[in-house]
mmCIF file of C-alpha atoms in Angstrom:
data_model
loop_
_atom_site.group_PDB
_atom_site.id
_atom_site.type_symbol
_atom_site.label_atom_id
_atom_site.label_comp_id
_atom_site.label_asym_id
_atom_site.label_seq_id
_atom_site.Cartn_x
_atom_site.Cartn_y
_atom_site.Cartn_z
ATOM 1 C CA ASN A 1 136.202 64.119 42.677
ATOM 2 C CA ALA A 2 137.291 61.336 40.288
ATOM 3 C CA GLY A 3 137.751 63.080 37.109
ATOM 4 C CA VAL A 4 137.291 60.936 34.157
ATOM 5 C CA THR A 5 136.615 57.231 34.790
ATOM 6 C CA GLN A 6 136.261 54.338 32.423
ATOM 7 C CA THR A 7 135.302 50.859 32.486
ATOM 8 C CA PRO A 8 136.417 48.056 31.925
ATOM 9 C CA LYS A 9 140.200 48.468 32.413
ATOM 10 C CA PHE A 10 141.025 45.565 30.189
ATOM 11 C CA GLN A 11 138.845 43.365 27.738
ATOM 12 C CA VAL A 12 139.534 40.372 25.593
ATOM 13 C CA LEU A 13 136.839 39.710 22.999
ATOM 14 C CA LYS A 14 136.593 37.149 19.888
ATOM 15 C CA THR A 15 136.105 38.479 16.485
ATOM 16 C CA GLY A 16 132.603 39.366 15.858
ATOM 17 C CA GLN A 17 131.733 39.801 19.433
ATOM 18 C CA SER A 18 130.041 43.215 20.652
ATOM 19 C CA MET A 19 130.758 45.336 23.703
ATOM 20 C CA THR A 20 130.346 48.734 25.064
ATOM 21 C CA LEU A 21 133.081 50.938 26.732
ATOM 22 C CA GLN A 22 131.844 53.321 29.513
ATOM 23 C CA CYS A 23 133.163 56.738 30.164
ATOM 24 C CA ALA A 24 131.867 59.220 32.966
ATOM 25 C CA GLN A 25 133.142 62.522 34.151
ATOM 26 C CA ASP A 26 132.181 64.460 37.223
ATOM 27 C CA MET A 27 133.738 67.803 36.213
ATOM 28 C CA ASN A 28 130.474 69.119 34.558
ATOM 29 C CA HIS A 29 132.157 69.433 31.290
ATOM 30 C CA ASN A 30 130.066 69.745 28.150
ATOM 31 C CA SER A 31 132.405 68.126 25.653
ATOM 32 C CA MET A 32 133.504 64.426 25.491
ATOM 33 C CA TYR A 33 135.823 62.451 23.317
ATOM 34 C CA TRP A 34 136.841 59.068 22.498
ATOM 35 C CA TYR A 35 140.388 58.279 21.236
ATOM 36 C CA ARG A 36 142.317 55.241 20.188
ATOM 37 C CA GLN A 37 145.942 54.762 20.702
ATOM 38 C CA ASP A 38 147.844 52.267 18.676
ATOM 39 C CA PRO A 39 151.708 51.537 18.930
ATOM 40 C CA GLY A 40 153.987 54.159 17.064
ATOM 41 C CA MET A 41 150.911 56.391 16.438
ATOM 42 C CA GLY A 42 149.478 59.344 18.148
ATOM 43 C CA LEU A 43 145.932 59.296 19.814
ATOM 44 C CA ARG A 44 143.419 59.375 17.001
ATOM 45 C CA LEU A 45 139.758 60.764 17.474
ATOM 46 C CA ILE A 46 136.989 58.201 17.083
ATOM 47 C CA TYR A 47 133.824 60.303 17.932
ATOM 48 C CA TYR A 48 133.260 63.383 20.040
ATOM 49 C CA SER A 49 130.317 65.040 21.739
ATOM 50 C CA ALA A 50 130.255 68.882 21.935
ATOM 51 C CA SER A 51 127.381 68.824 24.257
ATOM 52 C CA GLU A 52 124.628 66.635 25.578
ATOM 53 C CA GLY A 53 122.461 65.316 22.785
ATOM 54 C CA THR A 54 125.050 65.903 20.064
ATOM 55 C CA THR A 55 127.711 63.579 18.577
ATOM 56 C CA ASP A 56 130.167 63.839 15.462
ATOM 57 C CA LYS A 57 132.542 61.675 13.643
ATOM 58 C CA GLY A 58 136.191 61.980 14.246
ATOM 59 C CA GLU A 59 139.228 60.818 12.254
ATOM 60 C CA VAL A 60 138.541 56.952 12.545
ATOM 61 C CA PRO A 61 134.716 56.392 13.229
ATOM 62 C CA ASN A 62 134.303 53.229 11.186
ATOM 63 C CA GLY A 63 133.269 50.302 13.162
ATOM 64 C CA TYR A 64 132.252 52.139 16.230
ATOM 65 C CA ASN A 65 128.932 53.751 17.415
ATOM 66 C CA VAL A 66 128.484 56.171 20.509
ATOM 67 C CA SER A 67 125.879 57.382 22.667
ATOM 68 C CA ARG A 68 125.935 60.539 24.922
ATOM 69 C CA LEU A 69 123.639 59.084 27.613
ATOM 70 C CA ASN A 70 123.501 62.463 29.777
ATOM 71 C CA LYS A 71 125.790 65.227 30.636
ATOM 72 C CA ARG A 72 128.308 62.786 32.613
ATOM 73 C CA GLU A 73 128.302 59.645 30.368
ATOM 74 C CA PHE A 74 129.574 59.022 26.988
ATOM 75 C CA SER A 75 129.753 55.309 25.664
ATOM 76 C CA LEU A 76 131.538 53.659 22.811
ATOM 77 C CA ARG A 77 130.150 50.621 21.108
ATOM 78 C CA LEU A 78 131.872 47.958 19.102
ATOM 79 C CA GLU A 79 129.038 46.150 17.287
ATOM 80 C CA SER A 80 131.239 43.502 15.599
ATOM 81 C CA ALA A 81 134.791 43.567 17.000
ATOM 82 C CA ALA A 82 137.676 42.990 14.564
ATOM 83 C CA PRO A 83 141.238 42.438 15.288
ATOM 84 C CA SER A 84 142.123 45.757 13.974
ATOM 85 C CA GLN A 85 140.192 47.222 16.798
ATOM 86 C CA THR A 86 142.744 45.760 19.092
ATOM 87 C CA SER A 87 143.881 49.261 20.865
ATOM 88 C CA VAL A 88 144.046 51.218 23.928
ATOM 89 C CA TYR A 89 140.957 53.539 24.192
ATOM 90 C CA PHE A 90 140.900 56.710 25.913
ATOM 91 C CA CYS A 91 138.050 58.957 26.860
ATOM 92 C CA ALA A 92 138.465 62.699 27.623
ATOM 93 C CA SER A 93 136.384 65.615 28.486
ATOM 94 C CA SER A 94 136.707 69.490 28.500
ATOM 95 C CA VAL A 95 134.871 72.615 28.837
ATOM 96 C CA PRO A 96 133.786 74.338 25.455
ATOM 97 C CA GLY A 97 136.285 77.130 24.663
ATOM 98 C CA ARG A 98 139.117 75.763 26.948
ATOM 99 C CA GLU A 99 141.627 73.837 25.261
ATOM 100 C CA THR A 100 142.734 71.349 27.910
ATOM 101 C CA GLN A 101 141.215 67.911 27.677
ATOM 102 C CA TYR A 102 141.035 65.602 30.866
ATOM 103 C CA PHE A 103 141.774 62.079 30.132
ATOM 104 C CA GLY A 104 140.710 58.701 31.774
ATOM 105 C CA PRO A 105 143.162 55.923 32.582
ATOM 106 C CA GLY A 106 142.169 53.993 29.270
ATOM 107 C CA THR A 107 140.639 50.645 28.363
ATOM 108 C CA ARG A 108 143.040 47.943 26.856
ATOM 109 C CA LEU A 109 141.007 45.892 24.393
ATOM 110 C CA LEU A 110 142.356 42.762 22.751
ATOM 111 C CA VAL A 111 140.351 41.328 19.933
ATOM 112 C CA LEU A 112 141.387 37.711 19.101
ATOM 113 C CA LYS B 1 145.406 67.453 7.230
ATOM 114 C CA GLN B 2 147.556 68.275 10.193
ATOM 115 C CA GLU B 3 150.613 65.842 10.536
ATOM 116 C CA VAL B 4 152.551 66.077 13.895
ATOM 117 C CA THR B 5 155.697 64.433 14.116
ATOM 118 C CA GLN B 6 158.145 63.769 17.308
ATOM 119 C CA ILE B 7 161.701 62.958 16.930
ATOM 120 C CA PRO B 8 163.405 60.889 18.405
ATOM 121 C CA ALA B 9 160.993 58.098 19.244
ATOM 122 C CA ALA B 10 162.988 57.211 22.316
ATOM 123 C CA LEU B 11 165.478 58.697 24.352
ATOM 124 C CA SER B 12 167.636 57.605 27.310
ATOM 125 C CA VAL B 13 169.842 59.945 29.399
ATOM 126 C CA PRO B 14 171.786 59.885 32.594
ATOM 127 C CA GLU B 15 170.335 61.500 35.769
ATOM 128 C CA GLY B 16 170.916 65.264 35.681
ATOM 129 C CA GLU B 17 171.103 65.582 32.094
ATOM 130 C CA ASN B 18 168.919 68.140 30.276
ATOM 131 C CA LEU B 19 166.264 66.714 28.123
ATOM 132 C CA VAL B 20 165.306 68.282 24.710
ATOM 133 C CA LEU B 21 162.142 66.792 23.025
ATOM 134 C CA ASN B 22 160.931 67.861 19.552
ATOM 135 C CA CYS B 23 157.769 68.336 17.919
ATOM 136 C CA SER B 24 157.157 69.604 14.450
ATOM 137 C CA PHE B 25 153.561 70.085 12.598
ATOM 138 C CA THR B 26 152.692 70.719 8.999
ATOM 139 C CA ASP B 27 149.961 73.327 9.406
ATOM 140 C CA SER B 28 150.772 76.517 11.509
ATOM 141 C CA ALA B 29 147.556 78.309 10.816
ATOM 142 C CA ILE B 30 145.956 79.467 14.333
ATOM 143 C CA TYR B 31 146.588 76.703 16.578
ATOM 144 C CA ASN B 32 147.736 76.236 20.184
ATOM 145 C CA LEU B 33 150.147 73.462 21.019
ATOM 146 C CA GLN B 34 150.015 71.152 24.326
ATOM 147 C CA TRP B 35 152.561 68.711 25.794
ATOM 148 C CA PHE B 36 151.268 65.783 27.582
ATOM 149 C CA ARG B 37 153.075 63.124 29.884
ATOM 150 C CA GLN B 38 151.927 59.558 29.696
ATOM 151 C CA ASP B 39 153.016 57.059 32.293
ATOM 152 C CA PRO B 40 152.795 53.207 31.484
ATOM 153 C CA GLY B 41 149.439 51.801 31.494
ATOM 154 C CA LYS B 42 148.067 55.395 32.566
ATOM 155 C CA GLY B 43 146.110 58.143 30.855
ATOM 156 C CA LEU B 44 147.464 61.560 29.718
ATOM 157 C CA THR B 45 148.442 64.488 31.982
ATOM 158 C CA SER B 46 148.783 67.805 30.598
ATOM 159 C CA LEU B 47 152.068 69.506 31.276
ATOM 160 C CA LEU B 48 151.917 72.843 29.342
ATOM 161 C CA LEU B 49 149.802 74.682 27.048
ATOM 162 C CA ILE B 50 151.198 77.406 24.634
ATOM 163 C CA GLN B 51 148.765 79.734 23.281
ATOM 164 C CA SER B 52 148.811 80.452 19.470
ATOM 165 C CA SER B 53 150.181 84.000 20.481
ATOM 166 C CA GLN B 54 152.779 82.841 22.863
ATOM 167 C CA ARG B 55 156.253 81.745 22.167
ATOM 168 C CA GLU B 56 156.956 79.797 25.383
ATOM 169 C CA GLN B 57 155.518 78.679 28.676
ATOM 170 C CA THR B 58 157.490 77.328 31.799
ATOM 171 C CA SER B 59 156.459 75.386 34.836
ATOM 172 C CA GLY B 60 159.123 74.587 37.230
ATOM 173 C CA ARG B 61 161.958 72.453 35.451
ATOM 174 C CA LEU B 62 159.806 72.364 32.158
ATOM 175 C CA ASN B 63 159.950 74.920 29.479
ATOM 176 C CA ALA B 64 158.248 74.773 26.110
ATOM 177 C CA SER B 65 158.815 77.007 23.046
ATOM 178 C CA LEU B 66 156.626 77.416 20.012
ATOM 179 C CA ASP B 67 157.912 78.655 16.628
ATOM 180 C CA LYS B 68 154.665 78.739 14.354
ATOM 181 C CA SER B 69 156.940 79.842 11.306
ATOM 182 C CA SER B 70 158.949 76.877 11.366
ATOM 183 C CA GLY B 71 156.121 74.532 12.408
ATOM 184 C CA ARG B 72 158.021 73.546 15.582
ATOM 185 C CA SER B 73 157.863 73.170 19.287
ATOM 186 C CA THR B 74 160.450 72.091 21.798
ATOM 187 C CA LEU B 75 160.137 70.812 25.340
ATOM 188 C CA TYR B 76 163.147 71.395 27.558
ATOM 189 C CA ILE B 77 163.230 69.450 31.009
ATOM 190 C CA ALA B 78 166.166 70.595 33.022
ATOM 191 C CA ALA B 79 168.236 68.452 35.454
ATOM 192 C CA SER B 80 166.413 65.301 34.449
ATOM 193 C CA GLN B 81 165.368 62.750 37.351
ATOM 194 C CA PRO B 82 164.311 59.162 37.097
ATOM 195 C CA GLY B 83 160.863 60.141 37.814
ATOM 196 C CA ASP B 84 160.912 62.000 34.550
ATOM 197 C CA SER B 85 160.799 58.718 32.743
ATOM 198 C CA ALA B 86 157.705 58.688 30.735
ATOM 199 C CA THR B 87 156.296 59.098 27.241
ATOM 200 C CA TYR B 88 155.980 62.751 26.336
ATOM 201 C CA LEU B 89 153.341 63.426 23.575
ATOM 202 C CA CYS B 90 152.531 66.903 21.863
ATOM 203 C CA ALA B 91 149.308 67.845 20.370
ATOM 204 C CA VAL B 92 148.266 70.694 18.149
ATOM 205 C CA ILE B 93 144.757 72.308 19.076
ATOM 206 C CA ARG B 94 142.567 73.814 16.324
ATOM 207 C CA LEU B 95 140.915 76.912 17.636
ATOM 208 C CA ASP B 96 137.665 76.523 15.706
ATOM 209 C CA ASP B 97 136.600 73.325 17.219
ATOM 210 C CA TYR B 98 139.364 72.466 19.502
ATOM 211 C CA LYS B 99 140.095 69.145 18.228
ATOM 212 C CA LEU B 100 143.765 67.655 18.836
ATOM 213 C CA SER B 101 146.104 66.164 16.663
ATOM 214 C CA PHE B 102 148.836 64.171 18.296
ATOM 215 C CA GLY B 103 152.399 63.029 17.729
ATOM 216 C CA ALA B 104 153.274 59.426 18.500
ATOM 217 C CA GLY B 105 155.342 60.649 21.514
ATOM 218 C CA THR B 106 158.931 60.365 22.680
ATOM 219 C CA THR B 107 159.608 57.626 25.340
ATOM 220 C CA VAL B 108 162.213 58.941 27.726
ATOM 221 C CA THR B 109 164.250 56.756 30.331
ATOM 222 C CA VAL B 110 166.431 58.558 32.917
ATOM 223 C CA ARG B 111 168.915 56.192 34.173
ATOM 224 C CA ALA B 112 170.059 56.616 37.828
#
């Protein structure tokens, strides 16, 4: 039981490049989330998926797209990376109606 | 919009001293509150979850209180150890959609 896994662990991009961050969970959770964490700030919600086939914007969705590929996987895509998207990205999952979210180890992204 | 503040941003104490970490929030309408631990370069681990109707939760050396009327929660860690060194984050959880609003965290260093 690996919990929530994220790939890659670290990535360097040039401005304008695109990439997809992958997230998978093996806990049979319906809800999945993408957050970003910046120095001196709390985690901020980018997008979430309450169930397979649905996605909704969070607090800071601009510049990102998401895909809920199936119940296990939820990917985050940067179409044209900008230096402001340099951050640590966390994926999380939960059971609907249960408050506790389980977090992955994070992806550290540097955009030059 | 919910604002969550954690003061101080950093704290250094000698081993054995009790730790007191503060979390304040602006909107106390029906919310739960959760405390997380984050080790450097790692994801978040849930420590304690306080339901909206509760005033405190305890787990081992950890005790968290919730005062909704004043918009505050406090995490107490008794008899601190070097292994307690980490960043501690609080998050307020909306009960309609279970979205989390995070504070920026308090980074704790316990000196041996």
